[in-house]
PDB file of C-alpha atoms in Angstrom:
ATOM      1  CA  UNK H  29       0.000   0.000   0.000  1.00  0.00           C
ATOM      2  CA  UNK H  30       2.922   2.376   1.251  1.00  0.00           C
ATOM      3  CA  UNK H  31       4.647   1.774  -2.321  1.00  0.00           C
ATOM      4  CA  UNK H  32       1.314   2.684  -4.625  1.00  0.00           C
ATOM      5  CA  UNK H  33       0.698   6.011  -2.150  1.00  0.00           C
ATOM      6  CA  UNK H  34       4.877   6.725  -2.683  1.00  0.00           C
ATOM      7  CA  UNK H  35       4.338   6.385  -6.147  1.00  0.00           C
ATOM      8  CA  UNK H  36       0.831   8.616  -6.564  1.00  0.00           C
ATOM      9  CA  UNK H  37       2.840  10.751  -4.984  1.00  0.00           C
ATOM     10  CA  UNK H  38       5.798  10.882  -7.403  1.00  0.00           C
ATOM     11  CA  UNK H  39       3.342  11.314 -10.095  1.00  0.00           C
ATOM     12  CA  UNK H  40       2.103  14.177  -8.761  1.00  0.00           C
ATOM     13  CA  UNK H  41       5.327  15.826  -7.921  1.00  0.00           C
ATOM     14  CA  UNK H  42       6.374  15.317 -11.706  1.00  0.00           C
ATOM     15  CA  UNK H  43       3.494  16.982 -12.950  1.00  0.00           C
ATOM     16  CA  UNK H  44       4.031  20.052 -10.814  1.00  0.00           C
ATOM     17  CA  UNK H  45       7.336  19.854 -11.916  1.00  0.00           C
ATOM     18  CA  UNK H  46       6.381  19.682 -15.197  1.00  0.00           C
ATOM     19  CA  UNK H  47       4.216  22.711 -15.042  1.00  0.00           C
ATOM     20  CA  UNK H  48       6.296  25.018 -12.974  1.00  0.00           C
ATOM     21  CA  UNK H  49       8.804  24.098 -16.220  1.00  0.00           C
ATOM     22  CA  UNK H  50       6.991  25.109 -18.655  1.00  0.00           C
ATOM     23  CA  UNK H  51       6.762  28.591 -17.384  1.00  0.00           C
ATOM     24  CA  UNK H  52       9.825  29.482 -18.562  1.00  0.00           C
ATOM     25  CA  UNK H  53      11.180  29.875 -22.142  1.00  0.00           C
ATOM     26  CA  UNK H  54      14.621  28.146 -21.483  1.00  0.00           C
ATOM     27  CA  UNK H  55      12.759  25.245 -20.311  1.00  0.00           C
ATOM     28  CA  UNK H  56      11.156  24.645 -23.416  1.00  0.00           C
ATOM     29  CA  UNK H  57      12.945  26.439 -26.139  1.00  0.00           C
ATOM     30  CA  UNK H  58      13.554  23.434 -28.508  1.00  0.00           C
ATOM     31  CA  UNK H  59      10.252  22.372 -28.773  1.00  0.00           C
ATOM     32  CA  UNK H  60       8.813  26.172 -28.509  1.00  0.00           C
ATOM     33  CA  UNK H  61      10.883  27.230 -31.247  1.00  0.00           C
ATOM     34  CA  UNK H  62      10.701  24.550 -34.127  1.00  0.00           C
ATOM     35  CA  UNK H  63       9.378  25.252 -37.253  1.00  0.00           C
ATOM     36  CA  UNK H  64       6.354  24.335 -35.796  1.00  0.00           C
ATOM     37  CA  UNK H  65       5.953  27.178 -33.757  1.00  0.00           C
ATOM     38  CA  UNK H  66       5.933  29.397 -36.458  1.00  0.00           C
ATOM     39  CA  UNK H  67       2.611  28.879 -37.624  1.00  0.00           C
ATOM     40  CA  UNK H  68       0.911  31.566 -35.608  1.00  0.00           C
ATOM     41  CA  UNK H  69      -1.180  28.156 -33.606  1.00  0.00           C
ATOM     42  CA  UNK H  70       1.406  27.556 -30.976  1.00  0.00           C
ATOM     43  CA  UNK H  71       0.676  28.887 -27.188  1.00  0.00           C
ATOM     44  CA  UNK H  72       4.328  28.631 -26.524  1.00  0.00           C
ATOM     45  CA  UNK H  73       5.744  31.050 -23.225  1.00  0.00           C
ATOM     46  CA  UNK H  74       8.701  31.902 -26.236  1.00  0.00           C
ATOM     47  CA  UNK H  75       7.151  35.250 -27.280  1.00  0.00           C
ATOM     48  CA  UNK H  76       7.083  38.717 -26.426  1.00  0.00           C
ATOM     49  CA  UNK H  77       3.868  39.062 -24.547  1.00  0.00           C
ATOM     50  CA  UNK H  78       4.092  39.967 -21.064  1.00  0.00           C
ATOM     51  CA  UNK H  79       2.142  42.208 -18.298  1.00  0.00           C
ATOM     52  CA  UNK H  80      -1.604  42.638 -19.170  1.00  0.00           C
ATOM     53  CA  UNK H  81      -1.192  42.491 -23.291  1.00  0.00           C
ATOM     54  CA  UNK H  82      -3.484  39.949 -23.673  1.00  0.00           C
ATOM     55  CA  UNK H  83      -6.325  41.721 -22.029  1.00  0.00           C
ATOM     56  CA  UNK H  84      -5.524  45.118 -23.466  1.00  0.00           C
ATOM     57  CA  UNK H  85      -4.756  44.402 -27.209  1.00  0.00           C
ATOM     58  CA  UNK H  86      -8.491  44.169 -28.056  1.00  0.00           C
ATOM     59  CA  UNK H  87      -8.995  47.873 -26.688  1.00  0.00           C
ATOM     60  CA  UNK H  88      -5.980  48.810 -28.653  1.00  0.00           C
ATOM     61  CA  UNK H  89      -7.624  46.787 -31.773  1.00  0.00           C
ATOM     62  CA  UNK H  90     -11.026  48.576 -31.318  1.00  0.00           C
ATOM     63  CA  UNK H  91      -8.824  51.984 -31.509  1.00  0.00           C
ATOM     64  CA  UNK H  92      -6.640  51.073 -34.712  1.00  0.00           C
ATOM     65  CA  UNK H  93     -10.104  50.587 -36.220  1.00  0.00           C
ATOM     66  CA  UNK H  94     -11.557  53.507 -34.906  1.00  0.00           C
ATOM     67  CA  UNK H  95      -8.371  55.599 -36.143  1.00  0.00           C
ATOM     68  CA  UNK H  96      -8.728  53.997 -39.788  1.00  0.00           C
ATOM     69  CA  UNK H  97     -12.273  54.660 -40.422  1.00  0.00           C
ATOM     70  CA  UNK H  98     -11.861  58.809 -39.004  1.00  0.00           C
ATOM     71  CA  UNK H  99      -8.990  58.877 -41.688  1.00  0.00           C
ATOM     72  CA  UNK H 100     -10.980  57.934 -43.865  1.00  0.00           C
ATOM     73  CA  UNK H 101     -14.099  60.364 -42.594  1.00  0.00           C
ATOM     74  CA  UNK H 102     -11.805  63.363 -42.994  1.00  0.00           C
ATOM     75  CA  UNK H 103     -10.221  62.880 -45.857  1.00  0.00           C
ATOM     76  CA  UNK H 104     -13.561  62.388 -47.446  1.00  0.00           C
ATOM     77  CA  UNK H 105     -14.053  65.976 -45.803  1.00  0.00           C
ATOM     78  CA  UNK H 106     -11.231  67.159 -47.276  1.00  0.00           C
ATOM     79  CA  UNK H 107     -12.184  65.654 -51.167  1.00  0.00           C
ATOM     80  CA  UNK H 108     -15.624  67.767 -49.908  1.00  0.00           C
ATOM     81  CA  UNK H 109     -13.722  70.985 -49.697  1.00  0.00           C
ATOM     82  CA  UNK H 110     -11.545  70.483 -52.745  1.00  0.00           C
ATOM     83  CA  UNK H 111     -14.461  70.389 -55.265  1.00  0.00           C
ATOM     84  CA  UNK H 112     -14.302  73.587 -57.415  1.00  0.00           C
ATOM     85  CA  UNK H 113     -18.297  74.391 -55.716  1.00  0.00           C
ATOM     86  CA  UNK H 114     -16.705  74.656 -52.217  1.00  0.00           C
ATOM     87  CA  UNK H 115     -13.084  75.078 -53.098  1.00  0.00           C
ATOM     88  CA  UNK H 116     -12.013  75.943 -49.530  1.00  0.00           C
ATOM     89  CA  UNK H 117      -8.054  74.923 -49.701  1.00  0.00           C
ATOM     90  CA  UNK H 118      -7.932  75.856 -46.097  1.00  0.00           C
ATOM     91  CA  UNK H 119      -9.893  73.344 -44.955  1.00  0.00           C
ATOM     92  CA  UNK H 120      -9.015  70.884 -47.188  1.00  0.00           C
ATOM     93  CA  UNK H 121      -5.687  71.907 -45.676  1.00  0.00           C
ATOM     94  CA  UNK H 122      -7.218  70.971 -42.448  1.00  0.00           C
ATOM     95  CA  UNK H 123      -8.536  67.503 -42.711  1.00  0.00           C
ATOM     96  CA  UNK H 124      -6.171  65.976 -45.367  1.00  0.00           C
ATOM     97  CA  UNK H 125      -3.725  66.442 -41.997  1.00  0.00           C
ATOM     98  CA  UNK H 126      -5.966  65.609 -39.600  1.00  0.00           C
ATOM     99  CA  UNK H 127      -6.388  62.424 -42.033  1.00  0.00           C
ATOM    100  CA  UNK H 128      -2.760  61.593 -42.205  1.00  0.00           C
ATOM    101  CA  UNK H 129      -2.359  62.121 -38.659  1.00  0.00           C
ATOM    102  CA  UNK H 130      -5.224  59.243 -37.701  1.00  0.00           C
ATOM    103  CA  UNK H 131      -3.733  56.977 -40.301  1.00  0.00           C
ATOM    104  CA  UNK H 132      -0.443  57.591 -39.354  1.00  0.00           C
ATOM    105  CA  UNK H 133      -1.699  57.133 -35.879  1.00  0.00           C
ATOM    106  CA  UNK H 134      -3.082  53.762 -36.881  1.00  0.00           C
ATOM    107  CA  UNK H 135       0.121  52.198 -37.898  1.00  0.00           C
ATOM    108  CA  UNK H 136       2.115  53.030 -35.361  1.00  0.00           C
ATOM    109  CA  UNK H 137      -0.598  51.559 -33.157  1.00  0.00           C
ATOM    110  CA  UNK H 138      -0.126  48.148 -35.557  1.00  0.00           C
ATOM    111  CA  UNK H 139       3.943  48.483 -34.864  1.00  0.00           C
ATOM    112  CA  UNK H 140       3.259  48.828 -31.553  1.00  0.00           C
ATOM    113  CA  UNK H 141       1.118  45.727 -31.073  1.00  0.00           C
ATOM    114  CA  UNK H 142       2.938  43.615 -33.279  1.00  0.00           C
ATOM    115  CA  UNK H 143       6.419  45.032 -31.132  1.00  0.00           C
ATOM    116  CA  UNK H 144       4.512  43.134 -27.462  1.00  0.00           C
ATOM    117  CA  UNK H 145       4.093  40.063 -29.303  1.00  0.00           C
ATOM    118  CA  UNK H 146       0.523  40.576 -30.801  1.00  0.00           C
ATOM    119  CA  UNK H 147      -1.591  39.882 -34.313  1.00  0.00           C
ATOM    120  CA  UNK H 148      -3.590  42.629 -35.733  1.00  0.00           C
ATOM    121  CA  UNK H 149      -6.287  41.265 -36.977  1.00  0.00           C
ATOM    122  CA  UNK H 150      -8.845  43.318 -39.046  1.00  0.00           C
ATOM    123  CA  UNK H 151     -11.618  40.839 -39.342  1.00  0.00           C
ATOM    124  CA  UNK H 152     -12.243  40.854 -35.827  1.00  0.00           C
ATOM    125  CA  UNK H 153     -14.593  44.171 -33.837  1.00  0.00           C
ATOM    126  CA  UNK H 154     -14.070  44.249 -29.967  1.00  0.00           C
ATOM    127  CA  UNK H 155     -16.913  46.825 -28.497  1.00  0.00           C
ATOM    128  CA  UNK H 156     -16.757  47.866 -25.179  1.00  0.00           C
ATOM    129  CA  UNK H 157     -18.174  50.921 -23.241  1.00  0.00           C
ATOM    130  CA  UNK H 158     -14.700  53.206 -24.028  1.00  0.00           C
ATOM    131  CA  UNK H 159     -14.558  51.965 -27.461  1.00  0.00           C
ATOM    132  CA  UNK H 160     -14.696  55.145 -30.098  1.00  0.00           C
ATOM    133  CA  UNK H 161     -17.936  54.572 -32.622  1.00  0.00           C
ATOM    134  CA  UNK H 162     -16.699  54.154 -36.128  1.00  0.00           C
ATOM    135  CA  UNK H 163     -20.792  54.761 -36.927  1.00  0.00           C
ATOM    136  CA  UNK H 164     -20.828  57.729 -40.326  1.00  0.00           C
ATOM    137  CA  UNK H 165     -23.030  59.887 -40.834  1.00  0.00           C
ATOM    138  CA  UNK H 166     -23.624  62.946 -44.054  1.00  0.00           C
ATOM    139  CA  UNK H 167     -20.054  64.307 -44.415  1.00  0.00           C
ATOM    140  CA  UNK H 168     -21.827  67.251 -47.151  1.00  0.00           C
ATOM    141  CA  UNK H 169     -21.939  69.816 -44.866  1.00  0.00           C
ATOM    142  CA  UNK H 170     -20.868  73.096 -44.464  1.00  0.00           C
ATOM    143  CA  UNK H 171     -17.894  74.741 -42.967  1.00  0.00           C
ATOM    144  CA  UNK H 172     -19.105  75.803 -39.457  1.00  0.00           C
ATOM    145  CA  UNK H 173     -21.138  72.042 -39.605  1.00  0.00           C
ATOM    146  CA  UNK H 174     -17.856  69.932 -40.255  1.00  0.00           C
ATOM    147  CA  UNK H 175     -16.174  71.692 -37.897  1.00  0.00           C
ATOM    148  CA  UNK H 176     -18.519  70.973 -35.033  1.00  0.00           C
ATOM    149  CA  UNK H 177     -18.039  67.593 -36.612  1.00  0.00           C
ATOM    150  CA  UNK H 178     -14.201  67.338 -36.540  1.00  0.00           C
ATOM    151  CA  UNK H 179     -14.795  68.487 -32.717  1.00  0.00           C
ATOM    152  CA  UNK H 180     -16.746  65.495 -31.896  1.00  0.00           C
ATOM    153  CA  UNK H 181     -14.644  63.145 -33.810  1.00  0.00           C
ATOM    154  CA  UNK H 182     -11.548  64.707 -31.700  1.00  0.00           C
ATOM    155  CA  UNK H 183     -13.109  63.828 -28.563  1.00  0.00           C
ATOM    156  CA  UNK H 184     -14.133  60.244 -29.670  1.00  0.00           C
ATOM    157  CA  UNK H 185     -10.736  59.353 -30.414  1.00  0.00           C
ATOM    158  CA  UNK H 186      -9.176  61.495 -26.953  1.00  0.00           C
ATOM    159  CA  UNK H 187     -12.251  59.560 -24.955  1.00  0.00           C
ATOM    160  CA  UNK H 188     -10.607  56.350 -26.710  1.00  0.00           C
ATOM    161  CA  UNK H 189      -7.033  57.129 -25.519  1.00  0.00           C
ATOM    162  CA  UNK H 190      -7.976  58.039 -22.442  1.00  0.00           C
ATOM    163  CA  UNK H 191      -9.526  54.182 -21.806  1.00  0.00           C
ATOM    164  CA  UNK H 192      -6.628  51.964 -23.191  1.00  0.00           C
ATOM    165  CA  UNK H 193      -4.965  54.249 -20.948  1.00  0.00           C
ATOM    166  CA  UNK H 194      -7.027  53.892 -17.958  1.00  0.00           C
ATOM    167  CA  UNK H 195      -7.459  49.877 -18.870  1.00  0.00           C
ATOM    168  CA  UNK H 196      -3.629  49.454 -18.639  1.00  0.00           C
ATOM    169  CA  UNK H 197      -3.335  51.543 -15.547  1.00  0.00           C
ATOM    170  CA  UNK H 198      -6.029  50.787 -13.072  1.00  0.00           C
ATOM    171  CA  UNK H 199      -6.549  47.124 -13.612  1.00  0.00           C
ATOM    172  CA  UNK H 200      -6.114  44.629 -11.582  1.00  0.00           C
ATOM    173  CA  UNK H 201      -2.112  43.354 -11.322  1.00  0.00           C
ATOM    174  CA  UNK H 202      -2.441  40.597 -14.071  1.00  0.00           C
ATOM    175  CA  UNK H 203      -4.124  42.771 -16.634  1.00  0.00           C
ATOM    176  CA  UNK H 204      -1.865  45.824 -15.706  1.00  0.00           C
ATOM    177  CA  UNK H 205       0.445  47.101 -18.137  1.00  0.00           C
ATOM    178  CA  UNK H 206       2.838  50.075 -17.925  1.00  0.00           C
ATOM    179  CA  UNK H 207       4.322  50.016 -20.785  1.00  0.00           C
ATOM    180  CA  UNK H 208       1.167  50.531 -23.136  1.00  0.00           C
ATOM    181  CA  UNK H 209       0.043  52.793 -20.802  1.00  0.00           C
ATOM    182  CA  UNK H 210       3.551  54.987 -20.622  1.00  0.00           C
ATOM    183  CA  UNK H 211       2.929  54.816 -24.841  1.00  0.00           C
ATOM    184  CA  UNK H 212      -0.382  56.029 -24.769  1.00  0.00           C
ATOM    185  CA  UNK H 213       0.533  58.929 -22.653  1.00  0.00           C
ATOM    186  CA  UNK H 214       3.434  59.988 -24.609  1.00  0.00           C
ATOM    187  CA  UNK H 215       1.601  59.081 -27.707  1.00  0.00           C
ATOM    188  CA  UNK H 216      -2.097  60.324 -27.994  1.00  0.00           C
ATOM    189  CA  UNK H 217      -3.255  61.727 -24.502  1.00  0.00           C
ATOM    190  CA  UNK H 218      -0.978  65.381 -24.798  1.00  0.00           C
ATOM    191  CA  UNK H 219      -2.076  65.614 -28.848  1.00  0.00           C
ATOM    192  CA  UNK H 220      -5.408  64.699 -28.679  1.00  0.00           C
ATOM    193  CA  UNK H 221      -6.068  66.946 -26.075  1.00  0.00           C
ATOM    194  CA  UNK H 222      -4.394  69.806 -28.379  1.00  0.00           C
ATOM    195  CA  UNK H 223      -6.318  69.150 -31.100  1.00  0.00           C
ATOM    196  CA  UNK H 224      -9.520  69.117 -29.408  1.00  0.00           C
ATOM    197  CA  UNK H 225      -8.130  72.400 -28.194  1.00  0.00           C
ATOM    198  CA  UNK H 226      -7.323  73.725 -31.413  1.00  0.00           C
ATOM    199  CA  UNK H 227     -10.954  72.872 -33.051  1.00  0.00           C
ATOM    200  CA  UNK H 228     -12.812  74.099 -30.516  1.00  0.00           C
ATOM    201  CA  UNK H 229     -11.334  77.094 -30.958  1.00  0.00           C
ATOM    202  CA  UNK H 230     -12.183  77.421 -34.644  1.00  0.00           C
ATOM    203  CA  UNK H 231     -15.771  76.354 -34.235  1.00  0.00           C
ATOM    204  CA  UNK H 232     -16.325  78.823 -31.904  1.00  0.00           C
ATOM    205  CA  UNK H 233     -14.209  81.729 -34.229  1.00  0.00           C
ATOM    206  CA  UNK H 234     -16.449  80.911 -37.026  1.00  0.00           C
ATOM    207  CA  UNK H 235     -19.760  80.943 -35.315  1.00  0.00           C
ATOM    208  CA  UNK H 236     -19.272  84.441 -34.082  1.00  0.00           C
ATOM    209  CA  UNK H 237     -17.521  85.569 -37.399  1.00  0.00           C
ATOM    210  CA  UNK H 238     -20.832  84.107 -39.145  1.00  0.00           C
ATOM    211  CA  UNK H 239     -23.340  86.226 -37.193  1.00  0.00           C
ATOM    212  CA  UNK H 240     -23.750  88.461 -39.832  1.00  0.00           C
ATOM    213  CA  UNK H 241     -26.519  89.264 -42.655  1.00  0.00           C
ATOM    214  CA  UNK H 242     -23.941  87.969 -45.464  1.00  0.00           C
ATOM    215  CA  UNK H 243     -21.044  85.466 -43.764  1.00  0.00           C
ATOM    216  CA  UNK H 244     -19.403  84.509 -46.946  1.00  0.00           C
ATOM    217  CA  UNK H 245     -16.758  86.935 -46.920  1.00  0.00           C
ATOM    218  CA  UNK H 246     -15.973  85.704 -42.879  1.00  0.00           C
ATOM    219  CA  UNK H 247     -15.795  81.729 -44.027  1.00  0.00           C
ATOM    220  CA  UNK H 248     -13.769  83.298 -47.163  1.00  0.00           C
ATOM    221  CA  UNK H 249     -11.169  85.002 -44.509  1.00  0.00           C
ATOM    222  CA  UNK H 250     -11.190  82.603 -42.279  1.00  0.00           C
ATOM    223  CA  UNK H 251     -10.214  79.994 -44.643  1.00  0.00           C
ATOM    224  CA  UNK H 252      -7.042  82.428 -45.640  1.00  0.00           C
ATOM    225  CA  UNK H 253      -6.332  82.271 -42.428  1.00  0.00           C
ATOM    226  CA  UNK H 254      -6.434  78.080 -42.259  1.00  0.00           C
ATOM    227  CA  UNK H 255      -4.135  78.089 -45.301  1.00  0.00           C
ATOM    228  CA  UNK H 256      -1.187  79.414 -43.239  1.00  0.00           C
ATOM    229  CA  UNK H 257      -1.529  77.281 -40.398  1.00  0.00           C
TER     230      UNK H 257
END
């Protein structure tokens, strides 16, 4: 009886064994490593995900999406204001850059993903309560109108920032992640809060510049003036 209980218990001390092994990359780099392990299937330890990546990438997913389809939204807006009927240059000025920036935005996002050890994957939506709404609607609308929109789109994406950030900061310590969060800070908290800044200030410019009988000579100035910004 003594010999069966001795050797139940060796069992069980090699599978603990076993498991506290394969924690660690050095225990099973051969096997982790083959060619097999390439395939983008293995769960392999040999990677470079660590802190709370797995729970934050599908925020930071939801926001690469988000940041793709405003690119597209404003540089729609600026086609809008190129068309010899509005031909507004300033403004077209305005949202071809705010379009680069989101787009731009978006791949460094992908870099940064791929950089912890993670797959972009575009086929997949993740919706949560902080995620930015990618949702269009008319985009033919005037210059005080797209303004007010640009504003709103501005704050969707800062509101975004703001909850990776928050997600990697205040979880709990296995979701916690520093890094991302230390990105996001340095990244998109400071300059999205500058451009919300910046737009609020023109929508509010042109309303009172537009309080006139006949405005078209204000929207004419003021888009001089967006030209040399």
């Amino acid at each position: 009886m003594k010999i069966f209980v001795a050797l139940a218990l060796f069992a069980c001390l090699g599978s603990l064994a076993q498991a506290v092994d394969n924690e660690y990359c050095q225990n099973t780099v051969i096997t982790a490593c083959s060619s097999s392990a390439f395939s983008g299937k293995s769960n392999s330890i040999c990677n470079a995900r660590f802190a709370g990546i797995d729970h934050i990438e599908p925020e930071i997913q939801s926001y690469i999406n988000a940041n793709l389809a405003k690119s597209y939204d404003y540089l729609l807006l600026a086609t809008h204001f190129n068309s010899y009927q509005k031909n507004r240059p300033g403004f077209q000025k305005l949202y071809q850059g705010l379009s680069d920036r989101s787009f731009e935005d978006s791949i460094a996002l992908i870099k940064q993903v791929t950089r912890r050890g993670g797959i972009v994957d575009f086929n997949t939506r993740h919706e949560s309560s902080g995620s930015v709404s990618t949702k269009r609607g008319t985009l033919e609308v005037d210059e005080l109108h797209s303004l007010a929109l640009a504003l709103d789109t501005e704050k969707q994406l800062a509101t975004g920032a703001t909850h990776v950030h928050s997600r990697a900061t205040h979880a709990t310590d296995a979701e916690r992640d520093p890094e991302l969060a230390h990105y996001f800070e340095e990244n998109f908290l400071g300059k999205q809060a500058e451009s919300v800044r910046k737009l609020s200030g023109y929508a509010n410019d042109l309303a009172k510049l537009m309080k006139v009988p006949d405005p078209s000579l204000s929207v004419y100035l003021f888009d001089e003036y967006l030209q040399k910004q």
